[in-house]
CSV table of C-alpha atoms and ligand atoms in Angstrom, one decimal:
chain,number,residue,atom,x,y,z
Y,1,MET,CA,-41.4,0.2,42.2
Y,2,ALA,CA,-40.2,-3.3,42.1
Y,3,GLY,CA,-43.5,-4.1,40.4
Y,4,VAL,CA,-42.8,-1.7,37.6
Y,5,ALA,CA,-39.2,-2.7,37.3
Y,6,GLY,CA,-40.2,-6.3,37.4
Y,7,ARG,CA,-42.6,-5.4,34.5
Y,8,LEU,CA,-39.7,-3.9,32.7
Y,9,ALA,CA,-37.7,-7.1,33.1
Y,10,ARG,CA,-40.7,-9.3,32.1
Y,11,LEU,CA,-41.4,-7.1,29.1
Y,12,TRP,CA,-37.8,-7.6,28.0
Y,13,CYS,CA,-37.8,-11.4,28.7
Y,14,SER,CA,-41.0,-11.7,26.7
Y,15,GLY,CA,-39.2,-10.1,23.7
Y,16,ALA,CA,-41.9,-7.4,23.5
Y,17,LEU,CA,-39.1,-4.8,23.5
Y,18,SER,CA,-37.8,-4.5,20.0
Y,19,SER,CA,-34.2,-3.8,20.8
Y,20,PRO,CA,-32.1,-6.4,22.7
Y,21,LEU,CA,-31.8,-4.4,26.0
Y,22,GLN,CA,-28.4,-4.5,27.6
Y,23,VAL,CA,-29.0,-5.9,31.1
Y,24,THR,CA,-25.3,-6.3,31.3
Y,25,ARG,CA,-22.9,-3.4,31.3
Y,26,PHE,CA,-22.2,-1.6,28.0
Y,27,PRO,CA,-19.0,-2.8,26.4
Y,28,ALA,CA,-16.1,-0.6,27.7
Y,29,LEU,CA,-15.7,2.3,25.3
Y,30,GLN,CA,-12.2,3.1,24.2
Y,31,LEU,CA,-11.5,6.7,24.8
Y,32,HIS,CA,-9.3,7.9,21.9
Y,33,LEU,CA,-7.2,10.7,23.3
Y,34,CYS,CA,-5.6,12.1,20.2
Y,35,GLY,CA,-3.3,14.6,21.7
Y,36,PRO,CA,-1.0,16.7,19.3
Y,37,ALA,CA,1.3,13.7,18.9
Y,38,MET,CA,-1.5,11.1,18.8
Y,39,ARG,CA,-4.0,12.3,16.1
Y,40,ALA,CA,-4.0,10.6,12.7
Y,41,SER,CA,-1.5,12.8,10.9
Y,42,GLN,CA,-1.8,13.6,7.2
Y,43,GLU,CA,1.1,11.1,6.7
Y,44,ASP,CA,-0.8,8.4,8.5
Y,45,PHE,CA,-3.8,9.1,6.3
Y,46,GLU,CA,-1.8,9.0,3.0
Y,47,ASN,CA,-0.2,5.8,4.1
Y,48,ALA,CA,-3.6,4.3,4.8
Y,49,THR,CA,-4.9,5.3,1.4
Y,50,ASN,CA,-2.0,3.5,-0.2
Y,51,GLN,CA,-2.3,0.5,2.1
Y,52,VAL,CA,-5.9,0.0,1.3
Y,53,LYS,CA,-5.0,-0.8,-2.3
Y,54,LEU,CA,-2.8,-3.6,-1.0
Y,55,LEU,CA,-5.4,-5.4,1.1
Y,56,LYS,CA,-5.2,-9.1,0.2
Y,57,LYS,CA,-8.8,-9.7,1.2
Y,58,ASP,CA,-11.8,-7.9,-0.3
Y,59,PRO,CA,-13.4,-6.2,2.8
Y,60,GLY,CA,-16.9,-6.4,1.3
Y,61,ASN,CA,-19.2,-3.6,0.0
Y,62,GLU,CA,-20.3,-2.3,3.4
Y,63,VAL,CA,-16.8,-1.7,4.5
Y,64,LYS,CA,-15.8,-0.2,1.2
Y,65,LEU,CA,-18.7,2.2,1.4
Y,66,LYS,CA,-17.5,3.2,4.9
Y,67,LEU,CA,-14.0,3.7,3.6
Y,68,TYR,CA,-15.3,5.8,0.7
Y,69,ALA,CA,-17.4,7.9,3.1
Y,70,LEU,CA,-14.6,8.5,5.6
Y,71,TYR,CA,-12.2,9.3,2.7
Y,72,LYS,CA,-14.6,11.9,1.3
Y,73,GLN,CA,-15.4,13.4,4.8
Y,74,ALA,CA,-11.7,13.6,5.6
Y,75,THR,CA,-10.7,15.2,2.3
Y,76,GLU,CA,-13.8,17.3,1.5
Y,77,GLY,CA,-15.8,17.6,4.7
Y,78,PRO,CA,-19.6,17.0,4.9
Y,79,CYS,CA,-21.3,15.7,1.8
Y,80,ASN,CA,-21.5,18.6,-0.6
Y,81,VAL,CA,-22.9,17.0,-3.8
Y,82,PRO,CA,-26.4,16.5,-5.1
Y,83,LYS,CA,-28.1,13.2,-4.3
Y,84,PRO,CA,-28.0,10.8,-7.3
Y,85,GLY,CA,-31.2,9.5,-8.8
Y,86,VAL,CA,-32.8,6.4,-7.3
Y,87,LEU,CA,-31.7,4.3,-10.4
Y,88,ASP,CA,-28.1,5.3,-10.0
Y,89,PHE,CA,-27.7,2.6,-7.3
Y,90,ILE,CA,-23.9,2.6,-6.8
Y,91,ASN,CA,-23.5,6.4,-6.7
Y,92,LYS,CA,-26.6,6.7,-4.5
Y,93,ALA,CA,-25.2,4.1,-2.0
Y,94,LYS,CA,-21.9,6.0,-2.0
Y,95,TRP,CA,-23.8,9.3,-1.5
Y,96,ASP,CA,-25.9,7.8,1.4
Y,97,ALA,CA,-22.8,6.5,3.1
Y,98,TRP,CA,-21.0,9.9,2.9
Y,99,ASN,CA,-24.1,11.9,3.8
Y,100,ALA,CA,-24.7,9.7,6.9
Y,101,LEU,CA,-21.4,11.1,8.4
Y,102,GLY,CA,-23.2,14.4,8.8
Y,103,SER,CA,-20.9,17.0,10.3
Y,104,LEU,CA,-18.2,14.7,11.5
Y,105,PRO,CA,-15.0,16.9,11.6
Y,106,LYS,CA,-12.4,16.2,9.0
Y,107,GLU,CA,-9.8,15.3,11.7
Y,108,THR,CA,-12.2,12.7,13.2
Y,109,ALA,CA,-13.0,11.2,9.8
Y,110,ARG,CA,-9.2,11.0,9.1
Y,111,HIS,CA,-8.7,9.3,12.4
Y,112,ASN,CA,-11.5,6.8,11.8
Y,113,TYR,CA,-10.2,6.1,8.3
Y,114,VAL,CA,-6.7,5.3,9.5
Y,115,ASP,CA,-8.1,3.1,12.3
Y,116,LEU,CA,-10.4,1.2,9.9
Y,117,VAL,CA,-7.6,0.5,7.4
Y,118,SER,CA,-5.3,-0.5,10.2
Y,119,SER,CA,-7.8,-3.0,11.5
Y,120,LEU,CA,-8.4,-4.3,8.0
Y,121,SER,CA,-4.7,-4.8,7.3
Y,122,ALA,CA,-4.3,-6.6,10.6
Y,123,SER,CA,-7.1,-9.1,9.6
Y,124,SER,CA,-6.1,-9.5,6.0
Y,125,GLU,CA,-2.3,-9.6,6.7
Y,126,SER,CA,-1.6,-7.2,4.0
Y,127,SER,CA,2.0,-6.7,3.1
Y,128,ILE,CA,2.2,-3.2,4.5
Y,129,GLN,CA,1.1,-2.3,8.1
Y,130,VAL,CA,0.0,1.3,8.7
Y,131,THR,CA,2.0,2.5,11.7
Y,132,PRO,CA,-0.6,4.2,13.8
Y,133,ALA,CA,0.5,7.5,15.2
Y,134,ALA,CA,2.8,6.9,18.2
Y,135,ASP,CA,1.0,6.1,21.5
Y,136,ARG,CA,-2.4,6.2,19.8
Y,137,LYS,CA,-4.8,3.6,21.4
Y,138,GLN,CA,-5.7,0.7,19.2
Y,139,PRO,CA,-9.1,0.9,17.4
Y,140,GLY,CA,-12.1,-0.1,19.5
Y,141,SER,CA,-15.5,1.2,20.0
Y,142,ASP,CA,-15.4,5.0,19.5
Y,143,ALA,CA,-18.8,6.2,20.8
Y,144,LEU,CA,-16.7,9.1,22.1
Y,145,VAL,CA,-13.9,10.5,20.0
Y,146,VAL,CA,-11.5,13.1,21.4
Y,147,THR,CA,-9.2,15.1,19.1
Y,148,SER,CA,-6.9,18.0,19.9
Y,149,GLN,CA,-5.7,20.3,17.2
Y,150,ASP,CA,-5.2,24.1,16.6
Y,151,GLY,CA,-5.5,24.8,20.3
Y,152,ILE,CA,-9.0,23.2,20.5
Y,153,THR,CA,-9.8,19.9,22.2
Y,154,THR,CA,-13.0,18.5,20.6
Y,155,ILE,CA,-15.1,15.8,22.3
Y,156,THR,CA,-17.4,14.3,19.7
Y,157,LEU,CA,-20.4,12.1,20.7
Y,158,ASN,CA,-20.0,9.4,18.0
Y,159,ARG,CA,-23.1,7.1,18.3
Y,160,PRO,CA,-25.2,8.5,15.4
Y,161,ASP,CA,-27.2,5.3,15.1
Y,162,LYS,CA,-28.6,6.0,18.5
Y,163,LYS,CA,-28.9,9.8,18.1
Y,164,ASN,CA,-25.8,10.1,20.3
Y,165,ALA,CA,-27.8,8.9,23.4
Y,166,LEU,CA,-25.5,8.8,26.4
Y,167,THR,CA,-24.8,5.3,27.9
Y,168,THR,CA,-23.5,5.1,31.4
Y,169,GLN,CA,-20.0,4.4,30.1
Y,170,MET,CA,-20.2,7.6,28.0
Y,171,TYR,CA,-20.9,9.7,31.0
Y,172,HIS,CA,-17.7,8.3,32.6
Y,173,ASP,CA,-15.8,8.8,29.3
Y,174,ILE,CA,-16.9,12.4,29.0
Y,175,MET,CA,-15.8,13.1,32.5
Y,176,LEU,CA,-12.4,11.5,31.7
Y,177,ALA,CA,-12.1,13.6,28.5
Y,178,LEU,CA,-13.0,16.8,30.4
Y,179,GLU,CA,-10.4,16.0,33.0
Y,180,ALA,CA,-7.7,15.5,30.3
Y,181,ALA,CA,-8.8,18.6,28.4
Y,182,SER,CA,-8.5,20.7,31.5
Y,183,LYS,CA,-4.8,19.8,31.7
Y,184,ASP,CA,-3.8,19.6,28.0
Y,185,ASP,CA,-2.2,22.4,26.0
Y,186,SER,CA,-5.5,23.4,24.3
Y,187,ALA,CA,-7.0,26.8,24.9
Y,188,ILE,CA,-10.7,25.9,24.3
Y,189,THR,CA,-12.8,22.7,24.7
Y,190,VAL,CA,-15.7,21.9,22.4
Y,191,LEU,CA,-18.5,19.3,22.8
Y,192,THR,CA,-20.3,18.3,19.6
Y,193,GLY,CA,-22.1,15.4,18.0
Y,194,ASN,CA,-21.6,13.3,14.9
Y,195,GLY,CA,-24.6,12.6,12.7
Y,196,ASP,CA,-27.9,14.3,12.4
Y,197,TYR,CA,-28.4,14.7,16.2
Y,198,TYR,CA,-26.3,16.6,18.8
Y,199,CYS,CA,-27.5,14.2,21.5
Y,200,SER,CA,-30.8,12.6,22.5
Y,201,GLY,CA,-30.0,12.7,26.2
Y,202,ASN,CA,-29.8,9.8,28.6
Y,203,ASP,CA,-29.9,6.4,27.0
Y,204,LEU,CA,-33.2,5.1,28.3
Y,205,THR,CA,-31.9,1.5,28.2
Y,206,ASN,CA,-29.6,2.6,31.1
Y,207,PHE,CA,-32.7,2.1,33.3
Y,208,THR,CA,-32.7,-1.6,32.3
Y,209,ASP,CA,-29.3,-2.3,33.8
Y,210,ILE,CA,-30.5,-3.3,37.2
Y,211,PRO,CA,-27.6,-4.1,39.6
Y,212,PRO,CA,-27.8,-6.8,42.3
Y,213,GLY,CA,-28.9,-4.1,44.9
Y,214,GLY,CA,-32.1,-3.6,42.9
Y,215,VAL,CA,-33.8,-0.5,41.6
Y,216,GLU,CA,-33.0,1.5,44.8
Y,217,GLU,CA,-29.3,0.9,44.3
Y,218,LYS,CA,-29.7,1.8,40.6
Y,219,ALA,CA,-31.3,5.1,41.5
Y,220,ARG,CA,-28.7,5.9,44.2
Y,221,SER,CA,-25.7,5.2,41.8
Y,222,GLY,CA,-27.5,7.1,39.0
Y,223,ALA,CA,-27.8,10.1,41.3
Y,224,VAL,CA,-24.1,9.9,42.2
Y,225,LEU,CA,-23.1,9.7,38.5
Y,226,LEU,CA,-25.4,12.6,37.6
Y,227,ARG,CA,-24.0,14.8,40.3
Y,228,ASP,CA,-20.3,14.0,39.5
Y,229,PHE,CA,-21.0,14.5,35.7
Y,230,VAL,CA,-22.6,17.9,36.2
Y,231,ASP,CA,-19.9,19.0,38.7
Y,232,ARG,CA,-17.3,18.5,36.0
Y,233,PHE,CA,-19.1,21.1,33.8
Y,234,ILE,CA,-19.5,23.5,36.8
Y,235,ASP,CA,-15.8,23.3,37.5
Y,236,PHE,CA,-14.4,23.1,34.0
Y,237,PRO,CA,-11.6,25.8,34.0
Y,238,LYS,CA,-11.3,26.6,30.3
Y,239,PRO,CA,-13.8,28.2,27.8
Y,240,LEU,CA,-16.3,25.4,27.0
Y,241,VAL,CA,-18.2,25.6,23.8
Y,242,ALA,CA,-21.2,23.5,22.6
Y,243,VAL,CA,-21.3,23.1,18.8
Y,244,VAL,CA,-24.9,21.9,18.5
Y,245,ASN,CA,-25.0,20.2,15.2
Y,246,GLY,CA,-28.6,19.0,15.4
Y,247,PRO,CA,-31.5,18.3,17.8
Y,248,ALA,CA,-30.7,18.1,21.5
Y,249,VAL,CA,-32.7,16.4,24.2
Y,250,GLY,CA,-32.7,16.1,28.0
Y,251,ILE,CA,-29.4,16.4,29.8
Y,252,SER,CA,-27.6,17.6,26.7
Y,253,VAL,CA,-29.9,20.7,26.8
Y,254,THR,CA,-29.9,21.3,30.5
Y,255,ILE,CA,-26.1,21.4,30.9
Y,256,LEU,CA,-25.9,24.1,28.2
Y,257,GLY,CA,-26.5,26.6,30.9
Y,258,LEU,CA,-23.0,25.7,32.2
Y,259,PHE,CA,-21.3,26.2,28.8
Y,260,ASP,CA,-19.6,29.5,28.0
Y,261,ILE,CA,-20.8,29.6,24.4
Y,262,VAL,CA,-23.5,27.7,22.5
Y,263,TYR,CA,-23.4,27.8,18.7
Y,264,ALA,CA,-26.2,26.0,16.9
Y,265,THR,CA,-27.2,25.0,13.4
Y,266,ASP,CA,-30.6,26.3,12.4
Y,267,ARG,CA,-31.6,22.6,12.2
Y,268,ALA,CA,-31.2,22.2,16.0
Y,269,THR,CA,-34.1,21.9,18.4
Y,270,PHE,CA,-33.9,22.0,22.2
Y,271,HIS,CA,-36.3,19.7,24.2
Y,272,THR,CA,-36.4,18.9,27.9
Y,273,PRO,CA,-39.4,16.5,28.3
Y,274,PHE,CA,-38.9,15.8,32.0
Y,275,SER,CA,-42.6,15.7,33.0
Y,276,HIS,CA,-43.3,13.5,30.0
Y,277,LEU,CA,-40.7,11.1,31.3
Y,278,GLY,CA,-41.9,11.3,34.9
Y,279,GLN,CA,-38.6,13.0,35.8
Y,280,SER,CA,-37.4,16.5,36.8
Y,281,PRO,CA,-34.7,19.0,35.7
Y,282,GLU,CA,-31.0,18.4,36.1
Y,283,GLY,CA,-27.8,20.0,35.0
Y,284,CYS,CA,-28.5,23.0,37.2
Y,285,SER,CA,-31.2,24.0,34.8
Y,286,SER,CA,-33.7,24.6,37.6
Y,287,TYR,CA,-31.5,27.6,38.4
Y,288,THR,CA,-29.7,28.5,35.2
Y,289,PHE,CA,-32.8,28.4,32.9
Y,290,PRO,CA,-34.9,30.9,35.0
Y,291,LYS,CA,-31.8,33.1,35.2
Y,292,ILE,CA,-31.2,32.9,31.5
Y,293,MET,CA,-34.7,33.1,30.1
Y,294,GLY,CA,-37.0,34.1,32.9
Y,295,PRO,CA,-39.2,31.8,35.1
Y,296,SER,CA,-42.1,31.5,32.7
Y,297,LYS,CA,-40.1,30.6,29.7
Y,298,ALA,CA,-38.0,28.2,31.8
Y,299,THR,CA,-41.3,26.6,33.1
Y,300,GLU,CA,-42.5,26.1,29.5
Y,301,MET,CA,-39.4,24.1,28.8
Y,302,LEU,CA,-38.7,22.3,32.0
Y,303,VAL,CA,-42.2,21.6,33.3
Y,304,PHE,CA,-44.4,21.6,30.1
Y,305,GLY,CA,-41.7,20.2,27.8
Y,306,LYS,CA,-42.0,22.9,25.1
Y,307,LYS,CA,-39.5,22.1,22.3
Y,308,LEU,CA,-37.6,25.2,21.1
Y,309,THR,CA,-36.3,25.9,17.7
Y,310,ALA,CA,-32.7,27.1,17.5
Y,311,ARG,CA,-33.9,30.7,16.9
Y,312,GLU,CA,-36.3,30.5,19.8
Y,313,ALA,CA,-33.5,29.2,22.0
Y,314,CYS,CA,-31.3,32.0,20.8
Y,315,THR,CA,-33.9,34.6,21.5
Y,316,GLN,CA,-34.3,33.2,25.0
Y,317,GLY,CA,-30.6,33.4,25.6
Y,318,LEU,CA,-29.8,29.6,25.8
Y,319,VAL,CA,-28.0,29.7,22.4
Y,320,THR,CA,-25.4,32.3,21.7
Y,321,GLU,CA,-25.7,32.3,17.9
Y,322,VAL,CA,-27.5,30.4,15.2
Y,323,PHE,CA,-26.0,29.6,11.8
Y,324,PRO,CA,-27.4,28.3,8.5
Y,325,ASP,CA,-26.9,24.5,8.4
Y,326,SER,CA,-25.1,24.8,5.1
Y,327,THR,CA,-22.4,27.0,6.5
Y,328,PHE,CA,-22.5,26.0,10.2
Y,329,GLN,CA,-19.4,23.9,10.5
Y,330,LYS,CA,-17.3,26.2,8.3
Y,331,GLU,CA,-18.3,29.4,10.1
Y,332,VAL,CA,-18.1,28.0,13.6
Y,333,TRP,CA,-14.7,26.4,13.3
Y,334,VAL,CA,-13.1,29.4,11.6
Y,335,ARG,CA,-14.4,31.5,14.6
Y,336,LEU,CA,-13.2,29.0,17.2
Y,337,LYS,CA,-9.8,28.7,15.7
Y,338,ALA,CA,-9.4,32.4,15.9
Y,339,TYR,CA,-10.6,32.4,19.5
Y,340,SER,CA,-8.1,29.6,20.3
Y,341,LYS,CA,-5.2,31.9,19.4
Y,342,LEU,CA,-6.1,34.3,22.2
Y,343,PRO,CA,-3.8,34.2,25.3
Y,344,PRO,CA,-5.1,31.0,27.1
Y,345,ASN,CA,-4.3,32.0,30.6
Y,346,ALA,CA,-6.2,35.3,30.2
Y,347,MET,CA,-9.2,33.4,28.8
Y,348,ARG,CA,-9.1,30.9,31.6
Y,349,ILE,CA,-8.8,33.5,34.4
Y,350,SER,CA,-11.5,35.6,32.8
Y,351,LYS,CA,-13.9,32.6,32.7
Y,352,GLN,CA,-13.1,31.9,36.3
Y,353,VAL,CA,-13.8,35.5,37.4
Y,354,ILE,CA,-17.2,35.1,35.7
Y,355,ARG,CA,-18.0,31.6,37.0
Y,356,ASN,CA,-16.5,31.8,40.6
Y,357,THR,CA,-19.3,33.9,42.0
Y,358,GLU,CA,-21.9,31.1,41.2
Y,359,LYS,CA,-19.9,27.9,41.7
Y,360,GLU,CA,-20.9,27.2,45.3
Y,361,LYS,CA,-24.6,27.8,44.4
Y,362,LEU,CA,-24.4,25.7,41.3
Y,363,HIS,CA,-22.9,22.8,43.3
Y,364,ALA,CA,-25.7,23.0,45.8
Y,365,ILE,CA,-28.3,23.2,43.1
Y,366,ASN,CA,-26.8,20.1,41.4
Y,367,ALA,CA,-26.8,18.1,44.7
Y,368,GLU,CA,-30.5,19.0,45.2
Y,369,GLU,CA,-31.5,18.2,41.6
Y,370,SER,CA,-29.7,14.8,41.9
Y,371,ASN,CA,-31.5,13.9,45.1
Y,372,ILE,CA,-34.9,14.8,43.7
Y,373,LEU,CA,-34.2,12.7,40.5
Y,374,ARG,CA,-33.1,9.8,42.7
Y,375,GLU,CA,-36.7,9.6,44.0
Y,376,ARG,CA,-38.2,10.4,40.6
Y,377,TRP,CA,-36.4,7.4,39.0
Y,378,LEU,CA,-38.2,5.1,41.5
Y,379,SER,CA,-41.6,6.4,40.6
Y,380,ASP,CA,-44.2,4.6,38.5
Y,381,GLU,CA,-44.5,7.7,36.3
Y,382,CYS,CA,-40.9,7.5,35.3
Y,383,MET,CA,-40.8,3.7,34.8
Y,384,ASN,CA,-44.0,3.7,32.8
Y,385,ALA,CA,-42.6,6.4,30.5
Y,386,VAL,CA,-39.4,4.4,30.1
Y,387,VAL,CA,-41.3,1.2,29.4
Y,388,SER,CA,-43.5,3.0,26.8
Y,389,PHE,CA,-40.4,4.3,25.0
Y,390,LEU,CA,-38.6,1.0,25.1
Y,391,SER,CA,-41.6,-1.0,23.9
Y,392,LYS,CA,-41.6,1.5,21.0
Y,393,LYS,CA,-45.1,2.8,21.9
Y,394,ALA,CA,-44.1,6.3,22.5
Y,395,LYS,CA,-41.5,8.7,21.3
Y,396,LEU,CA,-41.1,12.3,22.3
F,1,LIG,C1,-26.6,10.1,34.8
F,1,LIG,C2,-28.0,10.0,34.5
F,1,LIG,C3,-28.6,11.3,34.0
F,1,LIG,C4,-30.1,11.2,33.8
F,1,LIG,C5,-30.7,12.6,33.5
F,1,LIG,C6,-31.0,12.7,32.0
F,1,LIG,C7,-32.2,12.9,31.6
F,1,LIG,C8,-32.5,12.9,30.1
F,1,LIG,O1,-31.7,13.1,29.3
F,1,LIG,S1,-34.2,12.8,29.8
F,1,LIG,C9,-34.3,12.6,28.0
F,1,LIG,C10,-34.0,11.2,27.6
F,1,LIG,N1,-34.1,11.1,26.1
F,1,LIG,C11,-35.3,10.7,25.5
F,1,LIG,O2,-36.3,10.5,26.1
F,1,LIG,C12,-35.3,10.7,24.0
F,1,LIG,C13,-35.8,9.3,23.5
F,1,LIG,N2,-35.7,9.2,22.1
F,1,LIG,C14,-36.7,9.6,21.3
F,1,LIG,O3,-37.8,10.1,21.7
F,1,LIG,C15,-36.5,9.5,19.8
F,1,LIG,O4,-35.5,8.6,19.6
F,1,LIG,C16,-36.0,10.9,19.2
F,1,LIG,C17,-37.1,11.9,19.2
F,1,LIG,C18,-34.8,11.4,20.0
F,1,LIG,C19,-35.5,10.6,17.7
F,1,LIG,O5,-36.6,10.0,17.1
F,1,LIG,P1,-36.3,9.4,15.6
F,1,LIG,O6,-35.7,10.5,14.8
F,1,LIG,O7,-37.6,8.8,15.1
F,1,LIG,O8,-35.2,8.3,15.7
F,1,LIG,P2,-35.4,6.9,16.5
F,1,LIG,O9,-36.4,7.0,17.6
F,1,LIG,O10,-35.7,5.9,15.4
F,1,LIG,O11,-33.9,6.7,17.1
F,1,LIG,C20,-33.0,6.0,16.4
F,1,LIG,C21,-32.5,4.9,17.3
F,1,LIG,O12,-31.9,5.5,18.4
F,1,LIG,C22,-32.5,5.1,19.6
F,1,LIG,N3,-32.6,6.1,20.6
F,1,LIG,C23,-32.8,7.5,20.3
F,1,LIG,N4,-32.8,8.2,21.5
F,1,LIG,C24,-32.6,7.3,22.5
F,1,LIG,C25,-32.4,7.4,23.9
F,1,LIG,N5,-32.5,8.5,24.5
F,1,LIG,N6,-32.3,6.2,24.6
F,1,LIG,C26,-32.2,5.0,24.0
F,1,LIG,N7,-32.3,4.8,22.6
F,1,LIG,C27,-32.5,6.0,21.9
F,1,LIG,C28,-33.9,4.6,19.2
F,1,LIG,O13,-34.5,3.7,20.1
F,1,LIG,C29,-33.6,4.0,17.9
F,1,LIG,O14,-33.0,2.7,18.1
F,1,LIG,P3,-33.4,1.5,17.2
F,1,LIG,O15,-34.9,1.4,17.2
F,1,LIG,O16,-32.7,0.3,17.8
F,1,LIG,O17,-32.9,1.9,15.8
């Protein structure tokens, strides 16, 4: 194994890998917990729209496009106008910026707009400071944005440029967010993605972050992280809903068997390429998938890596309901807001009555899957697959 890992390191040092792999830890991600008193209120947003006109320093076209896109997303939702012609450069650039935000919820766009204006005013010393909502954390990296409103706590994977691939830090942040959501005053918790992907699974550059203890230590700590991460979904006490806004890969698919409801846009696909990657199933899918869809359909996904369309995944029981992409966000959030008005304790207790009978078994399955993966991660099959992806030779 050291040979392959050494190859990975040499490949990186030789610059053959196109993206500058992070051998150091990922920058700490800020977890924006926007509880009822902490989300960017409409007043914050209106203040920010006024303050942006008073900026002393021109923030540049790229930032202005981002402000434009966030403003439109916050006020009108996902891009809903036809794409301008190629010669209409300015409007096409604005359209592209807005469209790139995909299905980002209005509340999140509003929150990001206020944060951006706040940071611009701080750097340009404008005459009016936006007073961020009380107690809200200062803007920082928001690869994970948590908002809580209308009885729903929403955890949004917000790393669209990397198809919402999960960094090691994001696993920790999601666990923190689930912990907070289990105790806040919301009735339902949602996991969704921003951009065209729901989530492309484990960030494969995580494998390049080799600690002093070497690859064996990396595999050990990865197995501990995986087991803890999946345990949070097994034990989560409130109704947990996946709003699958686009393609889903790997662990983002396997943990769906632990959600209570899975709503998907018809653009979504569901791919678990574990053999392709020299790995094996996780997220309790080795138990939940055969239970949900039968052993042969589960084998097609988990062993042979068959990618399912949203409708196939619905037919096989992994997805609860599929919606047309054009009305997905609107229909899903209207429904979830109605569900969130139901008596929260009754929903929580009913979920636990359903889940409790399996909890012990699911924890045992999770422990077994994590141990097996710890070995798989040390295999040449796995590292060769990772090296192929990172050297941009192979995509799924
Ligand atoms: C606690 C540990 C748990 C471990 C257990 C988890 C297991 C898994 O999740 S296994 C599955 C892992 N995921 C993958 O293997 C997917 C790899 N990605 C791809 O194959 C493709 O990116 C794609 C099919 C998801 C999308 O292809 P495409 O539409 O062509 O977009 P790009 O490939 O250009 O992606 C844009 C950008 O994002 C980077 N990226 C996407 N996915 C990942 C990823 N999983 N890990 C790292 N980076 C990813 C991609 O490299 C591009 O980056 P740039 O080239 O720098 O723009």
